[in-house]
Short mmCIF file of C-alpha atoms and ligand atoms in Angstrom, two decimals:
data_model
loop_
_atom_site.label_atom_id
_atom_site.label_comp_id
_atom_site.label_asym_id
_atom_site.label_seq_id
_atom_site.Cartn_x
_atom_site.Cartn_y
_atom_site.Cartn_z
CA MET T 10 -16.95 2.61 22.25
CA GLU T 11 -16.42 -1.27 22.38
CA ALA T 12 -14.59 -3.33 20.27
CA LEU T 13 -15.79 -6.18 19.00
CA PRO T 14 -13.68 -8.99 18.23
CA ILE T 15 -13.09 -10.37 14.73
CA PRO T 16 -13.72 -13.49 14.24
CA SER T 17 -10.12 -14.88 13.43
CA ASP T 18 -11.88 -18.16 11.80
CA THR T 19 -14.53 -16.80 9.81
CA TYR T 20 -14.18 -13.07 9.43
CA LYS T 21 -14.53 -11.88 5.34
CA LEU T 22 -11.28 -8.90 4.11
CA GLY T 23 -12.13 -6.61 1.19
CA PHE T 24 -9.50 -4.42 -0.40
CA ILE T 25 -10.52 -0.40 -1.51
CA GLY T 26 -8.22 -0.01 -4.40
CA ALA T 27 -7.75 -2.86 -6.33
CA GLY T 28 -4.26 -2.11 -7.53
CA LYS T 29 -0.81 -3.98 -7.21
CA MET T 30 -0.32 -3.64 -3.47
CA ALA T 31 -3.84 -5.45 -3.15
CA GLU T 32 -3.38 -7.91 -4.91
CA ASN T 33 0.20 -8.85 -4.05
CA ILE T 34 -1.55 -9.39 -0.33
CA ALA T 35 -4.59 -10.99 -1.83
CA ARG T 36 -2.62 -13.57 -3.80
CA GLY T 37 -0.01 -14.19 -0.90
CA VAL T 38 -3.06 -14.61 1.93
CA VAL T 39 -4.58 -17.18 -0.58
CA GLN T 40 -1.40 -19.17 -1.77
CA LEU T 41 -0.88 -19.12 1.98
CA GLY T 42 -3.62 -21.04 2.18
CA LEU T 43 -4.73 -17.84 5.34
CA MET T 44 -7.94 -17.76 4.11
CA PRO T 45 -9.61 -18.85 1.08
CA PRO T 46 -10.15 -16.69 -1.82
CA SER T 47 -14.33 -16.95 -1.54
CA ARG T 48 -14.05 -14.65 1.53
CA ILE T 49 -11.84 -11.92 -0.13
CA SER T 50 -13.27 -9.19 -2.19
CA THR T 51 -12.95 -5.94 -4.10
CA SER T 52 -14.21 -3.65 -6.53
CA HIS T 53 -12.96 -2.25 -9.24
CA SER T 54 -13.97 -0.84 -12.90
CA ASN T 55 -11.75 -1.61 -15.00
CA PRO T 56 -11.96 -4.99 -16.28
CA LEU T 57 -8.37 -6.18 -16.46
CA ARG T 58 -7.91 -5.42 -12.25
CA ARG T 59 -11.01 -7.34 -12.04
CA THR T 60 -9.78 -10.38 -13.70
CA ALA T 61 -6.32 -10.46 -12.03
CA PHE T 62 -8.44 -10.89 -8.68
CA GLU T 63 -10.74 -13.17 -10.27
CA SER T 64 -8.14 -15.26 -11.69
CA PHE T 65 -7.48 -16.43 -7.78
CA GLY T 66 -10.77 -16.99 -6.27
CA VAL T 67 -11.09 -13.31 -4.84
CA SER T 68 -14.98 -11.81 -5.51
CA ILE T 69 -15.22 -8.68 -7.25
CA LEU T 70 -18.53 -6.64 -5.69
CA SER T 71 -20.31 -4.56 -8.37
CA ARG T 72 -19.63 -1.19 -5.60
CA ILE T 73 -17.04 -0.20 -3.25
CA ASP T 74 -20.18 0.13 -0.55
CA ASP T 75 -20.64 -3.43 -0.79
CA VAL T 76 -17.17 -4.29 0.10
CA ILE T 77 -17.30 -2.15 2.70
CA GLU T 78 -20.62 -3.58 4.24
CA GLU T 79 -19.50 -7.14 3.75
CA CYS T 80 -16.32 -7.26 5.31
CA ASP T 81 -14.51 -7.27 8.78
CA VAL T 82 -11.45 -6.12 8.06
CA VAL T 83 -11.10 -3.47 5.25
CA ILE T 84 -7.96 -2.65 3.77
CA PHE T 85 -7.70 0.90 2.07
CA SER T 86 -5.57 0.43 -0.85
CA VAL T 87 -5.78 3.49 -3.04
CA LYS T 88 -3.55 5.64 -4.64
CA PRO T 89 -4.20 9.46 -5.32
CA GLN T 90 -4.87 9.66 -9.29
CA ALA T 91 -2.41 11.12 -10.74
CA GLY T 92 -2.19 14.90 -10.07
CA GLU T 93 -4.29 14.92 -7.04
CA GLU T 94 -3.12 15.64 -3.84
CA MET T 95 -2.88 13.00 -1.15
CA SER T 96 -5.78 14.51 0.83
CA PHE T 97 -7.60 12.98 -1.97
CA GLU T 98 -6.99 9.70 -0.15
CA LEU T 99 -8.18 11.21 3.07
CA GLU T 100 -11.64 12.27 1.60
CA LEU T 101 -11.93 8.97 -0.07
CA ILE T 102 -11.79 7.59 3.37
CA GLU T 103 -14.27 10.08 4.67
CA PHE T 104 -16.64 9.96 2.33
CA LEU T 105 -16.63 6.04 2.44
CA PHE T 106 -16.60 5.80 5.84
CA LEU T 107 -18.47 8.84 7.79
CA SER T 108 -20.95 9.71 4.91
CA LYS T 109 -21.60 6.02 4.81
CA LYS T 110 -22.39 5.78 8.60
CA SER T 111 -24.65 8.18 8.93
CA ARG T 112 -26.34 7.14 5.66
CA LEU T 113 -25.84 2.96 6.26
CA THR T 114 -28.12 1.94 9.56
CA SER T 115 -27.71 -1.75 9.26
CA GLU T 116 -26.51 -3.39 12.82
CA ALA T 117 -24.22 -5.46 10.66
CA ILE T 118 -21.96 -2.68 9.50
CA THR T 119 -21.36 -0.63 12.64
CA PHE T 120 -18.05 0.38 12.75
CA LYS T 121 -16.95 -1.05 16.01
CA LYS T 122 -17.42 -4.53 14.30
CA LYS T 123 -15.17 -3.50 12.26
CA LEU T 124 -11.26 -2.90 11.55
CA LEU T 125 -9.61 -0.45 8.88
CA VAL T 126 -6.24 -1.03 7.80
CA SER T 127 -4.37 1.53 6.10
CA ILE T 128 -1.34 1.34 4.20
CA ALA T 129 -1.56 4.51 2.08
CA ALA T 130 1.94 6.73 2.99
CA GLY T 131 0.65 9.91 3.61
CA ILE T 132 -2.19 9.24 6.01
CA LYS T 133 -1.43 9.97 9.65
CA MET T 134 -3.13 7.72 12.27
CA LYS T 135 -4.47 11.36 14.30
CA ASP T 136 -5.93 12.25 10.75
CA LEU T 137 -7.90 8.36 10.90
CA GLU T 138 -9.37 8.43 14.24
CA GLU T 139 -10.39 12.09 14.37
CA TRP T 140 -13.29 11.05 12.46
CA PRO T 141 -16.43 10.47 15.02
CA GLY T 142 -17.45 6.31 15.13
CA GLN T 143 -14.28 5.64 13.78
CA SER T 144 -12.28 3.52 16.17
CA ARG T 145 -10.48 0.82 14.98
CA PHE T 146 -7.18 1.68 12.59
CA ILE T 147 -4.34 0.15 12.24
CA ARG T 148 -1.41 1.59 9.53
CA VAL T 149 0.93 -0.75 7.87
CA MET T 150 3.74 0.44 5.36
CA PRO T 151 4.51 -2.66 3.13
CA ASN T 152 7.42 -2.57 0.05
CA THR T 153 7.14 -3.30 -3.41
CA PRO T 154 8.81 -6.93 -2.95
CA SER T 155 5.39 -7.84 -1.45
CA ALA T 156 4.90 -9.32 -4.77
CA VAL T 157 7.45 -12.16 -3.97
CA GLY T 158 6.35 -12.50 -0.98
CA GLU T 159 9.35 -11.13 0.48
CA ALA T 160 7.56 -7.55 1.90
CA ALA T 161 9.58 -5.70 5.05
CA SER T 162 6.10 -4.35 6.51
CA VAL T 163 6.05 -2.28 9.76
CA MET T 164 2.59 -1.92 11.56
CA SER T 165 1.52 0.94 13.73
CA LEU T 166 -1.81 0.37 16.29
CA GLY T 167 -4.36 3.22 16.34
CA GLY T 168 -5.59 3.56 20.03
CA SER T 169 -8.23 1.15 20.18
CA ALA T 170 -7.01 -1.41 18.11
CA THR T 171 -6.78 -4.43 20.11
CA GLU T 172 -3.65 -7.25 20.20
CA GLU T 173 -6.15 -9.56 18.52
CA ASP T 174 -6.61 -6.94 15.60
CA ALA T 175 -2.89 -6.99 15.95
CA ASP T 176 -2.45 -10.67 15.06
CA ILE T 177 -4.94 -10.41 12.36
CA ILE T 178 -2.75 -7.88 10.49
CA ALA T 179 0.14 -9.97 11.59
CA LYS T 180 -1.15 -13.09 9.83
CA LEU T 181 -2.06 -11.03 6.96
CA PHE T 182 1.07 -8.89 5.92
CA GLY T 183 2.93 -12.13 7.40
CA SER T 184 1.63 -13.71 4.24
CA VAL T 185 3.90 -11.38 2.44
CA GLY T 186 6.93 -11.46 3.93
CA LYS T 187 8.07 -10.51 7.60
CA ILE T 188 6.50 -7.55 9.55
CA TRP T 189 7.37 -5.55 12.63
CA ARG T 190 5.60 -3.03 14.88
CA GLY T 191 6.32 0.29 15.40
CA ASP T 192 5.57 3.48 16.37
CA GLU T 193 4.27 5.68 13.92
CA LYS T 194 6.41 8.10 14.51
CA LEU T 195 9.13 5.99 12.35
CA PHE T 196 6.88 5.52 10.00
CA ASP T 197 8.36 8.37 7.82
CA ALA T 198 11.61 6.76 7.80
CA VAL T 199 10.61 3.27 8.03
CA THR T 200 9.39 4.52 4.31
CA ASP T 201 12.39 5.79 3.67
CA LEU T 202 14.46 3.07 4.22
CA SER T 203 12.54 -0.43 2.95
CA GLY T 204 10.30 1.86 0.22
CA SER T 205 13.35 3.49 -1.43
CA SER T 206 16.29 0.93 -0.72
CA PRO T 207 14.80 -2.07 -3.40
CA ALA T 208 15.77 0.53 -6.35
CA TYR T 209 19.05 1.01 -4.61
CA ILE T 210 20.11 -2.55 -4.56
CA TYR T 211 18.37 -3.42 -8.23
CA LEU T 212 21.18 -0.68 -9.17
CA ALA T 213 23.83 -2.74 -7.31
CA ILE T 214 22.91 -5.95 -8.51
CA GLN T 215 22.81 -4.25 -12.42
CA ALA T 216 26.88 -2.66 -11.48
CA LEU T 217 27.96 -6.18 -9.83
CA ALA T 218 27.03 -8.40 -12.85
CA ASP T 219 28.67 -5.38 -15.25
CA GLY T 220 31.65 -5.69 -12.88
CA GLY T 221 31.13 -9.44 -13.95
CA VAL T 222 30.95 -8.82 -17.83
CA THR T 223 34.02 -6.84 -17.33
CA ALA T 224 35.99 -9.70 -15.92
CA GLY T 225 34.72 -11.89 -18.71
CA LEU T 226 31.34 -13.51 -17.87
CA PRO T 227 27.90 -13.80 -20.14
CA ARG T 228 25.54 -10.91 -18.98
CA GLU T 229 23.22 -13.39 -18.09
CA LEU T 230 25.20 -15.58 -15.98
CA ALA T 231 26.60 -12.26 -14.52
CA LEU T 232 22.94 -10.91 -13.80
CA GLY T 233 21.91 -14.50 -12.16
CA LEU T 234 25.62 -14.91 -10.12
CA ALA T 235 24.75 -10.90 -8.95
CA SER T 236 21.15 -10.98 -8.22
CA GLN T 237 21.05 -14.40 -6.38
CA THR T 238 24.55 -13.20 -4.81
CA VAL T 239 22.75 -10.37 -2.89
CA LEU T 240 19.65 -13.05 -2.08
CA GLY T 241 22.16 -15.02 -0.33
CA ALA T 242 23.93 -12.74 1.35
CA ALA T 243 20.74 -11.33 2.68
CA THR T 244 19.85 -14.69 4.02
CA MET T 245 22.49 -14.90 5.61
CA ALA T 246 22.47 -11.95 7.06
CA THR T 247 18.45 -12.50 8.63
CA LYS T 248 18.83 -16.05 9.38
CA THR T 249 22.43 -16.68 10.86
CA GLY T 250 21.53 -14.16 13.14
CA LYS T 251 25.05 -13.09 13.17
CA HIS T 252 25.88 -9.03 12.64
CA PRO T 253 27.09 -8.04 8.83
CA CYS T 254 30.33 -7.08 10.38
CA GLN T 255 30.90 -10.32 11.67
CA LEU T 256 29.41 -12.26 8.20
CA LYS T 257 31.98 -9.68 6.16
CA ASP T 258 34.81 -10.55 8.45
CA ASN T 259 34.35 -14.25 8.09
CA VAL T 260 34.74 -14.28 4.21
CA THR T 261 37.34 -11.83 4.09
CA SER T 262 40.77 -13.68 4.17
CA PRO T 263 44.31 -11.97 4.79
CA GLY T 264 45.33 -11.07 1.72
CA GLY T 265 42.68 -12.09 -0.34
CA THR T 266 40.57 -11.11 -3.38
CA THR T 267 37.50 -9.74 -1.14
CA ILE T 268 39.17 -7.72 1.07
CA ALA T 269 40.86 -6.25 -1.80
CA GLY T 270 37.36 -5.30 -3.24
CA ILE T 271 36.43 -3.99 0.20
CA HIS T 272 39.42 -2.05 0.10
CA GLU T 273 37.75 -0.43 -2.70
CA LEU T 274 34.61 0.38 -1.78
CA GLU T 275 35.87 1.89 1.47
CA LYS T 276 37.89 4.32 -0.88
CA GLY T 277 34.43 5.21 -2.81
CA GLY T 278 33.18 6.05 0.14
CA SER T 279 30.61 2.84 -0.73
CA ARG T 280 28.97 3.12 3.25
CA GLY T 281 28.64 6.80 3.30
CA THR T 282 26.90 6.86 -0.09
CA LEU T 283 24.66 4.27 1.12
CA MET T 284 23.69 6.59 4.37
CA ASN T 285 23.25 9.24 2.16
CA VAL T 286 20.79 7.85 0.00
CA VAL T 287 18.78 7.51 2.55
CA ILE T 288 18.87 10.75 4.24
CA ALA T 289 18.39 12.37 1.23
CA ALA T 290 15.12 9.98 0.71
CA SER T 291 13.98 11.51 3.66
CA ASN T 292 15.25 14.87 3.05
CA CYS T 293 13.09 14.53 0.06
CA SER T 294 9.93 13.28 1.63
CA ARG T 295 9.31 15.83 4.10
CA GLU T 296 9.71 18.61 1.37
CA VAL T 297 7.21 17.26 -0.25
CA SER T 298 5.09 16.56 2.36
P1 NAD A 329 -2.08 0.97 -7.52
O1 NAD A 329 -2.11 2.27 -8.47
O2 NAD A 329 -1.66 -0.16 -8.34
O3 NAD A 329 -3.18 0.65 -7.03
C1 NAD A 329 -4.47 1.89 -6.56
C2 NAD A 329 -5.48 1.02 -6.96
O4 NAD A 329 -6.52 2.08 -6.29
C3 NAD A 329 -5.92 1.31 -8.37
O5 NAD A 329 -6.63 -0.05 -8.80
C4 NAD A 329 -6.92 2.52 -8.71
O6 NAD A 329 -7.27 2.10 -9.61
C5 NAD A 329 -7.88 2.23 -7.46
N1 NAD A 329 -8.13 3.15 -7.24
C6 NAD A 329 -7.81 4.68 -7.21
N2 NAD A 329 -9.06 5.96 -6.93
C7 NAD A 329 -10.05 4.90 -6.42
C8 NAD A 329 -11.17 5.23 -6.34
N3 NAD A 329 -11.97 6.35 -5.66
N4 NAD A 329 -12.63 4.05 -5.70
C9 NAD A 329 -11.85 2.85 -5.61
N5 NAD A 329 -10.37 1.89 -6.45
C10 NAD A 329 -9.56 3.73 -6.53
O7 NAD A 329 -1.33 1.93 -6.24
P2 NAD A 329 -0.08 0.78 -5.53
O8 NAD A 329 0.65 0.33 -5.59
O9 NAD A 329 -1.14 -0.34 -4.87
O10 NAD A 329 -0.60 1.78 -4.09
C11 NAD A 329 -1.93 1.41 -3.02
C12 NAD A 329 -1.56 2.17 -1.88
O11 NAD A 329 -0.40 1.07 -1.13
C13 NAD A 329 -1.35 3.73 -2.01
O12 NAD A 329 -1.28 3.83 -1.01
C14 NAD A 329 0.65 3.22 -1.62
O13 NAD A 329 0.62 4.55 -1.17
C15 NAD A 329 0.53 2.30 -0.38
N6 NAD A 329 1.68 1.81 -0.69
C16 NAD A 329 2.39 0.70 -1.86
C17 NAD A 329 3.50 0.69 -1.42
C18 NAD A 329 3.75 -0.08 -2.86
O14 NAD A 329 5.04 -0.23 -2.92
N7 NAD A 329 3.43 0.17 -4.23
C19 NAD A 329 4.34 0.70 -0.32
C20 NAD A 329 3.54 0.65 0.67
C21 NAD A 329 2.50 1.34 0.77
#
């Protein structure tokens, strides 16, 4: 089936699942001026979720079907209800897209005109593409700093998605952070690293602040300094293009305080511990999948 191009200046964006991640992406897109909120829609039964989206101009449609029908790019951002299996998400997509396809006859909603993006962690591209009539999928794995425009996302294109589709998704997710392209087989490892690591860094910030308090700083100042220092170091690593080892060497004077601190980190096996936490996340996700 030939893919019809998504009109890059006028396309409509819809979210199935009006949760936190959908809100982050929609907000980022609107704040960056990538598209007016009038071209974005979602649907939700909960008034609080509806208000969250309406507060920055996103349209709330009465039914999910309307979102699918109306939009050219549909982001699937549903989370399984508590206690339900991941297959729930698959069943929901299948219901929405497959059975709709057979029920709805309008040419305007033929799927060759649509691009479906799934951010659901557990749904594989092959499962999405197995359904007849479904051709254009892109999987994206974002992370929680999307809430502040600093997500680390990776996208993988399904067989029939086009480079133009990839450009559209790179722009959308680029509005909430950075996005790379990678083979889908990397997605579990991506989730193990970028999905879980914000929590490790929060612990590191807390521990650095505790050290500052131990050294005599007021708590609030210590937390502010620790947070800003982590942000500054991450910005140095991303913006200077220098290897972290070089950046570390640049700030360790012979016989100085920083190398004394690094000695303590090495005695505690901090680098091995950080590697181990990613490996532990990986082992854990394989056990539950
Ligand atoms: P969330 O719980 O905030 O949002 C999910 C939303 O989907 C909720 O508002 C829920 O009411 C709605 N929903 C559930 N079942 C529905 C249905 N049948 N029809 C319509 N709406 C329905 O979750 P989230 O954090 O926004 O995550 C959404 C998806 O993004 C998940 O699949 C998750 O795996 C993926 N994801 C999340 C993150 C993250 O950092 N939060 C990172 C990567 C991927």
